[in-house]
mmCIF file of C-alpha atoms in Angstrom:
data_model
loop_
_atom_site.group_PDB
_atom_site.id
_atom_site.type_symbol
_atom_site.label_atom_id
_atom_site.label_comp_id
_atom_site.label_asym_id
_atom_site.label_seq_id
_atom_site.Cartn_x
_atom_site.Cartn_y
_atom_site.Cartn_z
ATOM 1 C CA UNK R 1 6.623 -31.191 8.950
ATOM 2 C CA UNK R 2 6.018 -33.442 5.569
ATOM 3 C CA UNK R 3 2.765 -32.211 4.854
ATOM 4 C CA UNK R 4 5.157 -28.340 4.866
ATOM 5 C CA UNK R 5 8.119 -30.209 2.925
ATOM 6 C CA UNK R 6 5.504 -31.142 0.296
ATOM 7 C CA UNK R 7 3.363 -27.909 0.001
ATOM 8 C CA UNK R 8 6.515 -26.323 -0.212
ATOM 9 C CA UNK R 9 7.357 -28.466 -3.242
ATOM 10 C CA UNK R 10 4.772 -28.169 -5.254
ATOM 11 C CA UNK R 11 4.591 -24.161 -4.621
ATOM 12 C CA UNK R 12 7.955 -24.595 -5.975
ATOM 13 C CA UNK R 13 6.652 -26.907 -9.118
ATOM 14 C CA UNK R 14 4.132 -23.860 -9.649
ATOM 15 C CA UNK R 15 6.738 -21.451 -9.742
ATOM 16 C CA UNK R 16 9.004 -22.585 -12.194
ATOM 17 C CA UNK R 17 6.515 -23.935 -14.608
ATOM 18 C CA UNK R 18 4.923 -19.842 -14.518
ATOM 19 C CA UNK R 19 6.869 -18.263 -17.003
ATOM 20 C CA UNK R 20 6.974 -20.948 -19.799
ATOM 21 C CA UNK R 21 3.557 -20.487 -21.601
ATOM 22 C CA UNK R 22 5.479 -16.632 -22.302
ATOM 23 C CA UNK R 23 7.298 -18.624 -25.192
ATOM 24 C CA UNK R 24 3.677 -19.607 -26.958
ATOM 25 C CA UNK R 25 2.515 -16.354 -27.242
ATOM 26 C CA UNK R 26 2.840 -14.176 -30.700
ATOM 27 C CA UNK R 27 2.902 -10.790 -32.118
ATOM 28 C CA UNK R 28 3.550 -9.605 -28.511
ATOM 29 C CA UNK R 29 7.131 -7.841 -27.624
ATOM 30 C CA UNK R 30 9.073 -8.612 -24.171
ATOM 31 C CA UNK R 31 6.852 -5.243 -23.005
ATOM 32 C CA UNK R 32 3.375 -6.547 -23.858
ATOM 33 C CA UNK R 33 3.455 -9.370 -22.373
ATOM 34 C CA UNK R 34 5.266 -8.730 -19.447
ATOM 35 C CA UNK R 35 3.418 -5.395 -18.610
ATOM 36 C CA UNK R 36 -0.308 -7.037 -18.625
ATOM 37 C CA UNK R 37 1.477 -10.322 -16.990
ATOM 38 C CA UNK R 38 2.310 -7.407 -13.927
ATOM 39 C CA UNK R 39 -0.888 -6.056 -14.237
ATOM 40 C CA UNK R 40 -2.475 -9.184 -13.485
ATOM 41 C CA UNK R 41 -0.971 -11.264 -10.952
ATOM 42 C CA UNK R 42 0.438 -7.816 -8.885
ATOM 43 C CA UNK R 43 -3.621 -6.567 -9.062
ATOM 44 C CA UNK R 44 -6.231 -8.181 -10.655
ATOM 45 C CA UNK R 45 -5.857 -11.703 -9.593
ATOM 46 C CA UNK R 46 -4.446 -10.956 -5.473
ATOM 47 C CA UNK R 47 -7.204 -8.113 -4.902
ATOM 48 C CA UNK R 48 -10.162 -10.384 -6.694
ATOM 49 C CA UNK R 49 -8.783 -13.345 -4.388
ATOM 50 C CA UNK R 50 -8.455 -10.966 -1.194
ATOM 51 C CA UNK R 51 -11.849 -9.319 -1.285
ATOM 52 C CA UNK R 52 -13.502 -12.636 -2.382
ATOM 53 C CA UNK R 53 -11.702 -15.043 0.569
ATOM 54 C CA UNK R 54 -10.904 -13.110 3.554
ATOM 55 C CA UNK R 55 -13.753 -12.604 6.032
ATOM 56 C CA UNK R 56 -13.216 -9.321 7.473
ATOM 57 C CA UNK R 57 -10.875 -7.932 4.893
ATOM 58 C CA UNK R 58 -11.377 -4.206 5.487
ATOM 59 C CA UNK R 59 -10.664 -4.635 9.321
ATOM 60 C CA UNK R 60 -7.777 -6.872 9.055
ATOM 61 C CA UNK R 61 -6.135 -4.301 6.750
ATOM 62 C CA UNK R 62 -7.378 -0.799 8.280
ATOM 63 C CA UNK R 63 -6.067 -2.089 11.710
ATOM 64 C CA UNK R 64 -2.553 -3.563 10.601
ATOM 65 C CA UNK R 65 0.154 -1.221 12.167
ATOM 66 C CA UNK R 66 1.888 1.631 10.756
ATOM 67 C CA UNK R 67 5.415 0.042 11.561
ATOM 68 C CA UNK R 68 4.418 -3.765 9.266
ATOM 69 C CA UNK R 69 2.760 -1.600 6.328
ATOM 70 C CA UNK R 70 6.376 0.475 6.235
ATOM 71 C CA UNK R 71 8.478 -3.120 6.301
ATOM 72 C CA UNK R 72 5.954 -4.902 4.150
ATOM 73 C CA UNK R 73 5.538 -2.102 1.837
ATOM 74 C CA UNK R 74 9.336 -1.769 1.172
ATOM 75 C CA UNK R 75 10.732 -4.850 1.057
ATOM 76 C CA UNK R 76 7.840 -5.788 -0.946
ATOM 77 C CA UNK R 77 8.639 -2.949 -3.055
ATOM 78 C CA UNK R 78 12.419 -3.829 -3.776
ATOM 79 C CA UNK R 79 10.708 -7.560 -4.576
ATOM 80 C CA UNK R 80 8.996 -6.106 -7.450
ATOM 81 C CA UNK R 81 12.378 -4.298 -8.948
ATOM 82 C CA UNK R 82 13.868 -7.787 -8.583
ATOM 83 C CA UNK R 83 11.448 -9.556 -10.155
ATOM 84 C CA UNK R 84 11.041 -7.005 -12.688
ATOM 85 C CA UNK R 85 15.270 -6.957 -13.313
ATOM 86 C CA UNK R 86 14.575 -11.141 -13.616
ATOM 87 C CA UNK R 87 12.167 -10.736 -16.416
ATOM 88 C CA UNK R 88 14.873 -8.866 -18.090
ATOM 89 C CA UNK R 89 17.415 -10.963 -17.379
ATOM 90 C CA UNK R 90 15.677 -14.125 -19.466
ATOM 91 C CA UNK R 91 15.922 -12.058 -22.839
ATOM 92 C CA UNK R 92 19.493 -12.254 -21.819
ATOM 93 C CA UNK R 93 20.447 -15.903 -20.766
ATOM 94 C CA UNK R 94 17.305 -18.011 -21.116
ATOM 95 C CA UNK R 95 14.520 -19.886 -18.624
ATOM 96 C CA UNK R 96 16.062 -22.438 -17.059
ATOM 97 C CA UNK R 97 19.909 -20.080 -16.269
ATOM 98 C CA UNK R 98 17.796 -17.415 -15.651
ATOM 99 C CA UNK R 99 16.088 -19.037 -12.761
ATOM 100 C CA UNK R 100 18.888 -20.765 -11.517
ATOM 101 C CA UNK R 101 21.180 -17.689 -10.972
ATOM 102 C CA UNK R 102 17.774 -15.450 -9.929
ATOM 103 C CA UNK R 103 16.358 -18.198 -7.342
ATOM 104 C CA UNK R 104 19.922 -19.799 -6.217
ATOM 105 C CA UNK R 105 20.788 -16.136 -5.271
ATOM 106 C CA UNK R 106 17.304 -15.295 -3.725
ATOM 107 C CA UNK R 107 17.802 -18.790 -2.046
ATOM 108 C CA UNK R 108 21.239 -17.640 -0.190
ATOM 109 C CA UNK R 109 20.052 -14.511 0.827
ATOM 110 C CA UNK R 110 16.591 -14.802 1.120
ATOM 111 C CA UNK R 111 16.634 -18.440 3.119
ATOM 112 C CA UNK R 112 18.921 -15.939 5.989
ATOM 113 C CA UNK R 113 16.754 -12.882 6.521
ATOM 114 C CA UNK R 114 13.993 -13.981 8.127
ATOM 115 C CA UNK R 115 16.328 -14.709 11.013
ATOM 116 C CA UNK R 116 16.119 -10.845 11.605
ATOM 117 C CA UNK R 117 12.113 -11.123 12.650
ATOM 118 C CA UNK R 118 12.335 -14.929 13.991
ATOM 119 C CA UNK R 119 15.632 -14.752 16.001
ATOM 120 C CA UNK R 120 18.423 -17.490 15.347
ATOM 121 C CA UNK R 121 17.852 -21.054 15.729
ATOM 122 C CA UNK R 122 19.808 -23.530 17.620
ATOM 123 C CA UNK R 123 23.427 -23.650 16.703
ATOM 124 C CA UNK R 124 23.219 -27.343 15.634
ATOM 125 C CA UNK R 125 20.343 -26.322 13.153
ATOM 126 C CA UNK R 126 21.781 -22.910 11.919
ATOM 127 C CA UNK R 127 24.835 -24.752 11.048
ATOM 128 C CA UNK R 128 23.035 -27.182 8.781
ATOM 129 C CA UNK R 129 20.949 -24.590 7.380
ATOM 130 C CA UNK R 130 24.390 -22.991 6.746
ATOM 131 C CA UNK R 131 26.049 -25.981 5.322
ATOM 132 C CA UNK R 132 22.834 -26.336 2.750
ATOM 133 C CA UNK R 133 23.206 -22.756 1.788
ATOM 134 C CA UNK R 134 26.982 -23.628 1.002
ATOM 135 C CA UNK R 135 26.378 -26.768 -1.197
ATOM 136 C CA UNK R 136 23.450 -24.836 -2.889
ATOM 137 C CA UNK R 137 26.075 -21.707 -3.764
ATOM 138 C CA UNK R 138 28.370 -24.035 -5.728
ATOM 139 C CA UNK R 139 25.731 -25.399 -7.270
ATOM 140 C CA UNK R 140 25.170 -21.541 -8.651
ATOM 141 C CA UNK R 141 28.819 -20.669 -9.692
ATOM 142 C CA UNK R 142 28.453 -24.242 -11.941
ATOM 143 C CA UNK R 143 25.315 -23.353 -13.083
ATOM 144 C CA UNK R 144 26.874 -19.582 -14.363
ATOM 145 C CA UNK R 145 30.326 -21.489 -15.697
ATOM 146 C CA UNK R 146 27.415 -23.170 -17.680
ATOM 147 C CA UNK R 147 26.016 -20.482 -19.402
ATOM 148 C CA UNK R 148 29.135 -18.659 -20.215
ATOM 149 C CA UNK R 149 30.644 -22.230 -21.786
ATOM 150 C CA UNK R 150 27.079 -22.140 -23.755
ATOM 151 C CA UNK R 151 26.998 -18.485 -25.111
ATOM 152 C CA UNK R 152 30.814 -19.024 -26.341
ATOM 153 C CA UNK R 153 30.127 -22.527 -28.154
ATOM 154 C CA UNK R 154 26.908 -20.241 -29.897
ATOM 155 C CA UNK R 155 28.786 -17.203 -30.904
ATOM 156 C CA UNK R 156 31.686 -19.804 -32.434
ATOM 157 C CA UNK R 157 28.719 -21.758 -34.061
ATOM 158 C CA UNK R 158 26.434 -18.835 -34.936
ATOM 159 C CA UNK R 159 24.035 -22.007 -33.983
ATOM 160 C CA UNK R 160 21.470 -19.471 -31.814
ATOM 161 C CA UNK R 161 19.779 -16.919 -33.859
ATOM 162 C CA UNK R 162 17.417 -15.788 -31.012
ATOM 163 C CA UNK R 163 20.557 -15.186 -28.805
ATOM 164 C CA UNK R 164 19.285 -11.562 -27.397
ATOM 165 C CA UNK R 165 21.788 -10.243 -25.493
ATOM 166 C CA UNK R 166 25.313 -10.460 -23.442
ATOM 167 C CA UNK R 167 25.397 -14.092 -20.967
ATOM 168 C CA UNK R 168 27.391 -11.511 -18.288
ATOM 169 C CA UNK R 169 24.935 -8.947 -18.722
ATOM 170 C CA UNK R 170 22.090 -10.627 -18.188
ATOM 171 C CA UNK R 171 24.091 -12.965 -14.772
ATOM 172 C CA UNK R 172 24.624 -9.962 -13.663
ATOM 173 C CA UNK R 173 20.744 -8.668 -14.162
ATOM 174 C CA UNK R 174 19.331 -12.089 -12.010
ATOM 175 C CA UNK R 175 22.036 -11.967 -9.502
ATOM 176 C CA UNK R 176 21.019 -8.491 -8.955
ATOM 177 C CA UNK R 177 17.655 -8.931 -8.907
ATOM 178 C CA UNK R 178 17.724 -12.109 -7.215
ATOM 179 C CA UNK R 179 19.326 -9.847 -3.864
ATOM 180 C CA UNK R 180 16.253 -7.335 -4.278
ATOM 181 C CA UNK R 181 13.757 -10.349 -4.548
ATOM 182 C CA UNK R 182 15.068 -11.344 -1.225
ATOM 183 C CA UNK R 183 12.879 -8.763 0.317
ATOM 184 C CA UNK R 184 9.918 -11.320 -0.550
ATOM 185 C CA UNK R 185 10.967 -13.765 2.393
ATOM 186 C CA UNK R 186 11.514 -10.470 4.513
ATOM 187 C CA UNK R 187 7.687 -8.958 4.124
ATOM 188 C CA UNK R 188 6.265 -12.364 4.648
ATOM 189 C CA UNK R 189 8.456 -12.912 7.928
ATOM 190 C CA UNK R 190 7.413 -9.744 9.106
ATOM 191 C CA UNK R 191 3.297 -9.881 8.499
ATOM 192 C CA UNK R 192 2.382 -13.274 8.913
ATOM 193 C CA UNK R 193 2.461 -12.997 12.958
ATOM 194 C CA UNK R 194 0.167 -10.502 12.907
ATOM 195 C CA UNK R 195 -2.008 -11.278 9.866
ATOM 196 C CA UNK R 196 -2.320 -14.932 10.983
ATOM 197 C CA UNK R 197 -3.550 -13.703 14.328
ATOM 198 C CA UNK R 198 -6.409 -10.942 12.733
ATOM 199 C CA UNK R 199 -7.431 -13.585 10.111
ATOM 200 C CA UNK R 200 -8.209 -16.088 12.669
ATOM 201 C CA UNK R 201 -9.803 -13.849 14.757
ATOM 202 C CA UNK R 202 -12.377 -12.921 12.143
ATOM 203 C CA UNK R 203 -13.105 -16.490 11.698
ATOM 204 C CA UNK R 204 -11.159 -17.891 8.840
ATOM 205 C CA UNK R 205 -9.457 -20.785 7.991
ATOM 206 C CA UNK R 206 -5.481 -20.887 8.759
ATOM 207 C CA UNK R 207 -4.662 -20.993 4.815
ATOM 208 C CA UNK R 208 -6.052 -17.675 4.458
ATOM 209 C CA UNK R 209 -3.626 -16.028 6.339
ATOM 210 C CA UNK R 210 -1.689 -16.959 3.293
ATOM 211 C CA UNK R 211 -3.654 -14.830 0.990
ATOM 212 C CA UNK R 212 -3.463 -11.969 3.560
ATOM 213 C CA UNK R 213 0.269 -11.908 4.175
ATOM 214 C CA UNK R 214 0.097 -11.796 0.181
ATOM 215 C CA UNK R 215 -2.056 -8.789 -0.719
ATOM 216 C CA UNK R 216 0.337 -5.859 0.703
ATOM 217 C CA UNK R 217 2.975 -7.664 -1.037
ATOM 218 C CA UNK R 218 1.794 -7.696 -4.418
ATOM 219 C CA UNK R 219 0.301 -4.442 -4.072
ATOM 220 C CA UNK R 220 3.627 -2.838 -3.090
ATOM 221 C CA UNK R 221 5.657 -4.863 -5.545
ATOM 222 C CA UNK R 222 3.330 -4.403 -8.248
ATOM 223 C CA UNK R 223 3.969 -0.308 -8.020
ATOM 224 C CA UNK R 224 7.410 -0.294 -10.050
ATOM 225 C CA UNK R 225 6.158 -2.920 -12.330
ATOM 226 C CA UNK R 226 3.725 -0.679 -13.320
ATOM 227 C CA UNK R 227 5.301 2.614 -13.593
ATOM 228 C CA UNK R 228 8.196 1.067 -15.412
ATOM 229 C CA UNK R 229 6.106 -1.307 -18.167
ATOM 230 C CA UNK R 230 3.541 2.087 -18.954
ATOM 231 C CA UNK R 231 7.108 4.116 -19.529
ATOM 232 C CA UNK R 232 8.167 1.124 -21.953
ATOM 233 C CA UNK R 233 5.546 0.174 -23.368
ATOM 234 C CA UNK R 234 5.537 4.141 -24.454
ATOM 235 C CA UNK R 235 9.252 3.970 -24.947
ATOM 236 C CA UNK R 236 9.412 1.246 -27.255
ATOM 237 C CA UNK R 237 5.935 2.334 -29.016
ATOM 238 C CA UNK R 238 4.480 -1.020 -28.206
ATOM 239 C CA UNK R 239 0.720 -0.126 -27.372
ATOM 240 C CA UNK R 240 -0.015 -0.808 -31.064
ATOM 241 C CA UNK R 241 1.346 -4.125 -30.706
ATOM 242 C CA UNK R 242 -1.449 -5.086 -28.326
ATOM 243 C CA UNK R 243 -3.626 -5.062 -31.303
ATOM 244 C CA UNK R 244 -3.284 -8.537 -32.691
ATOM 245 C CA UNK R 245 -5.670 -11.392 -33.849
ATOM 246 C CA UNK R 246 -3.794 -13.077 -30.939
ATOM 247 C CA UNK R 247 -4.842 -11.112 -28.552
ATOM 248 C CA UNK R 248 -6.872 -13.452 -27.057
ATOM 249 C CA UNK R 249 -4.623 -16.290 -26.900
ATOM 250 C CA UNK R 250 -2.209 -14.398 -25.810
ATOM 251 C CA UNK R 251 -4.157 -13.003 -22.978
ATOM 252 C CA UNK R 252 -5.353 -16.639 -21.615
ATOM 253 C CA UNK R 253 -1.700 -17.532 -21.594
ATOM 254 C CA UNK R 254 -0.447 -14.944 -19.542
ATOM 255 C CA UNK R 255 -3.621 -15.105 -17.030
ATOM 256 C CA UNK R 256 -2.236 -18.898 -16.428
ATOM 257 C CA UNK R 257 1.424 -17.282 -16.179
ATOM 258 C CA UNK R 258 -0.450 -14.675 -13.318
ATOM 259 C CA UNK R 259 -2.450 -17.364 -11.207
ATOM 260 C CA UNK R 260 0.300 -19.844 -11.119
ATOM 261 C CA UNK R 261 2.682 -17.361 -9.830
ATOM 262 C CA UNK R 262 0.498 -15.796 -7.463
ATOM 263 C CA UNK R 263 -1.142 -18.884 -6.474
ATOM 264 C CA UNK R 264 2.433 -20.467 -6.228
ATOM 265 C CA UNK R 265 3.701 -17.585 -4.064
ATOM 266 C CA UNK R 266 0.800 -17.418 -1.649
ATOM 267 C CA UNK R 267 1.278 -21.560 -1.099
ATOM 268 C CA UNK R 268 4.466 -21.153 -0.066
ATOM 269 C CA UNK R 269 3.415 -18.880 2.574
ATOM 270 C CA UNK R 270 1.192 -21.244 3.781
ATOM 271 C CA UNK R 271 3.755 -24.441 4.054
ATOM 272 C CA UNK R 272 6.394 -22.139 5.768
ATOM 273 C CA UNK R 273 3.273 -21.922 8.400
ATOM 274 C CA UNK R 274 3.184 -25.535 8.577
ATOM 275 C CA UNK R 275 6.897 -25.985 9.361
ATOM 276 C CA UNK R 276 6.791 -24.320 12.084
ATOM 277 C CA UNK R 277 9.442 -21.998 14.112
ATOM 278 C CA UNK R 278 12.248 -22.396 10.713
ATOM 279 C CA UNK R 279 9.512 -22.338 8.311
ATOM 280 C CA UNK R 280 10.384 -18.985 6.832
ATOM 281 C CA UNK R 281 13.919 -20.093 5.969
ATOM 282 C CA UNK R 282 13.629 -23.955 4.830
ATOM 283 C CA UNK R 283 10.576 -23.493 3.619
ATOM 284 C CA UNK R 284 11.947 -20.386 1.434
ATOM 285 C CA UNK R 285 14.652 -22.740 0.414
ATOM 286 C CA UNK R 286 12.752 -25.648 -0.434
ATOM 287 C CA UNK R 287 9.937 -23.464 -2.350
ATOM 288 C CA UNK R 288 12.888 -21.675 -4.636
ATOM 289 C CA UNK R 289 15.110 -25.183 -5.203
ATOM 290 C CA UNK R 290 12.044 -26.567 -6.700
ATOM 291 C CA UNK R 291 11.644 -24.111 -8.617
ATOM 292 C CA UNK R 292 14.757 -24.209 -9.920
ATOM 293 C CA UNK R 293 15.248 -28.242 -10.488
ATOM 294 C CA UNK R 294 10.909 -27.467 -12.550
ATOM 295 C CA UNK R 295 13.036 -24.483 -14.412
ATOM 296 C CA UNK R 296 16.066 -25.416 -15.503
ATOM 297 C CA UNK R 297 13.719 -29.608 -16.806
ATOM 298 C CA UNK R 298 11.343 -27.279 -18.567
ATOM 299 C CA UNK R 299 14.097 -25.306 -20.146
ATOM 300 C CA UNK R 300 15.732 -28.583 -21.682
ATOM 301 C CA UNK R 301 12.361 -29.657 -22.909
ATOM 302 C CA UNK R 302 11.747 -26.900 -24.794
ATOM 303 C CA UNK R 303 15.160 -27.092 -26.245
ATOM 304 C CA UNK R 304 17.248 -24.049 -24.694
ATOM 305 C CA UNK R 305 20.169 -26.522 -24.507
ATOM 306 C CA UNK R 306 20.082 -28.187 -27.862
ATOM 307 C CA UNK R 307 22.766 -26.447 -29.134
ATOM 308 C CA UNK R 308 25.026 -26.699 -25.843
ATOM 309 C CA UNK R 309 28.597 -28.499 -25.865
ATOM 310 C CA UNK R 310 28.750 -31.182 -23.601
ATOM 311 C CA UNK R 311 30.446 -29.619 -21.165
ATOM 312 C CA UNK R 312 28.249 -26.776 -20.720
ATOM 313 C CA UNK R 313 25.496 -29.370 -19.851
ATOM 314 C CA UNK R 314 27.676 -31.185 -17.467
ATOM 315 C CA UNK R 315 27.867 -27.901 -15.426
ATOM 316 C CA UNK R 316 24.287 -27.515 -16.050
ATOM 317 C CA UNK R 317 23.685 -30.820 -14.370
ATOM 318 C CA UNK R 318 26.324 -30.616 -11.704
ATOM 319 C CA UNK R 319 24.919 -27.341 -10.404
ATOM 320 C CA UNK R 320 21.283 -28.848 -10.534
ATOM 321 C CA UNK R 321 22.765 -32.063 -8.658
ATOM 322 C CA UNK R 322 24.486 -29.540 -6.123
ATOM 323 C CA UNK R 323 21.210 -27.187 -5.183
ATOM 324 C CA UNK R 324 19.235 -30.663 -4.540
ATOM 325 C CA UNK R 325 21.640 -31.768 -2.127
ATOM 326 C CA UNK R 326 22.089 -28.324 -0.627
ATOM 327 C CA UNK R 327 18.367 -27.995 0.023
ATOM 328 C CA UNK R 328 17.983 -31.827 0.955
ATOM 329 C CA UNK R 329 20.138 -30.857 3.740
ATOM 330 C CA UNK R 330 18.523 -27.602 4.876
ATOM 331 C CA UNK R 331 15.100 -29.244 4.535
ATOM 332 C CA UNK R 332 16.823 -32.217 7.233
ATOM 333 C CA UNK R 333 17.919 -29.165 9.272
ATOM 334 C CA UNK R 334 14.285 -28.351 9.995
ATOM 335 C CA UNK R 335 14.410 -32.227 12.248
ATOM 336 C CA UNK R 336 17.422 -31.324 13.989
ATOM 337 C CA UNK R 337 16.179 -29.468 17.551
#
């Protein structure tokens, strides 16, 4: 169980440090760098990582039922819109909001649906998980009370040039999201069984089931990233944009952004292995809290909150106090038998 608890933290770590080298980049607009940040970690880096790892690859895939490609493909699919509407939503409200309202929401929903393909646990542990989920939801509402105190002290203060858009627009783009992301914990609950059993029978190691389980979901996801980046990046004339002297820079700064996430993603998949029968759901919880709590530190660090009353940050704090505690308790629930 701790070795889980602790891969599932640093997948977490992984995750919410992704995004941030997105702020160091230049000349690029919110559609150049997100399209070739797609590009990468939905195809490039899972199919290089697939092909090159997995004994047996084309047999493992060519022999996975009809009925796990449908739920894998189309959860997987409604992942990528979330993800996708997430992206959006940081223009919006910032990093570290952005990922609290987008994970905390994925984190509710998400933690529960794998209980459609494992079956309910005991009551005593359900009602823990339960509880967790609870303390982690007000941690969410004080986290959004946060961001609307912030964008009203800003507009007063004109204090935040690079405000980009409306603080209820862009909750309401990461809650959104966040409920289409959930289909993330859904795919993975519903291939690993089988993957895990293929992967080992063409002789590979158990953590490779993690990069298997990971391949139809990127692929699928990746699908509406695609289609709708090309129709922006066309949209918003940006393909001339790509033509900068920091190009280059740019491009080794969103290859980091595309390993960690994948990379981050397919470790989590391996810890909710290793915890065992609940691994789907308090490892999913653990994974995304982390994420958050790595978020919402690098987001003060690079100043998102300097401008902030007081008060905003206290809500900031009290909702990152509250989504600890939730998931210190669903992470305990994973004891209880």
């Amino acid at each position: 169980m701790t070795e889980g608890v602790l891969l599932a933290i640093f997948a977490g770590l992984m995750l919410g440090l992704y995004a941030l080298p997105e702020k160091f980049t230049k000349d690029f607009k919110y559609e150049n760098t997100w399209s070739l940040f797609f590009l990468l970690t939905m195809f490039v880096v899972p199919i290089i990582a697939s092909i090159s790892l997995i004994n047996g690859f084309g047999d493992i895939f060519g022999n996975m039922p009809t009925e796990i490609w449908i739920k894998m493909g189309l959860t997987s699919f409604l992942w990528g819109v979330g993800v996708m509407m997430w992206s959006k939503a940081i223009n919006h409200i910032g990093l570290s909001l952005g990922f609290s309202l987008f994970i905390g929401t994925i984190i509710l929903v998400g933690s529960v649906l794998p209980f459609i393909e494992d079956g309910l646990p005991p009551t005593n542990k359900l009602t823990t998980i339960l509880l967790g989920l609870f303390v982690v939801l007000i941690g969410i509402f004080a986290n959004g009370k946060a961001g609307f105190i912030r964008e009203k002290v800003e507009k007063d203060n004109h204090a935040n040039s690079e405000q980009k858009g409306s603080m209820a627009t862009g909750i309401l783009i990461a809650v959104i999201g966040g409920l289409l992301a959930t289909g993330f914990s859904y795919a993975n609950a519903a291939g690993r069984p089988y993957l895990h059993e293929a992967s080992q029978a063409a002789g590979n190691a158990e953590w490779i089931t993690a990069v298997a389980v990971m391949f139809p979901i990127f692929i699928s996801g990746g699908i509406v990233m695609t289609a709708y980046f090309l129709w922006q990046l066309s949209t918003k004339k940006a393909w001339g944009d790509f033509k900068t002297p920091a190009f280059g820079k740019n491009f080794v700064l969103i290859l980091v952004m595309a390993f960690f996430h994948y990379a981050a993603s397919a470790l989590f998949a391996f810890a909710a292995y290793k915890l065992g029968a609940s691994g789907n759901t308090v490892g999913y919880a653990i994974f995304n809290t982390a994420c958050v709590v790595t978020a919402i530190i690098s987001g003060i660090i690079t100043k998102e909150w300097v401008n902030a009353s007081p008060k905003a940050r206290k809500f900031l704090y009290m909702g990152l106090s509250c989504m600890v505690i939730g998931i210190i308790i669903v992470a305990y629930s994973n004891s209880l038998t």
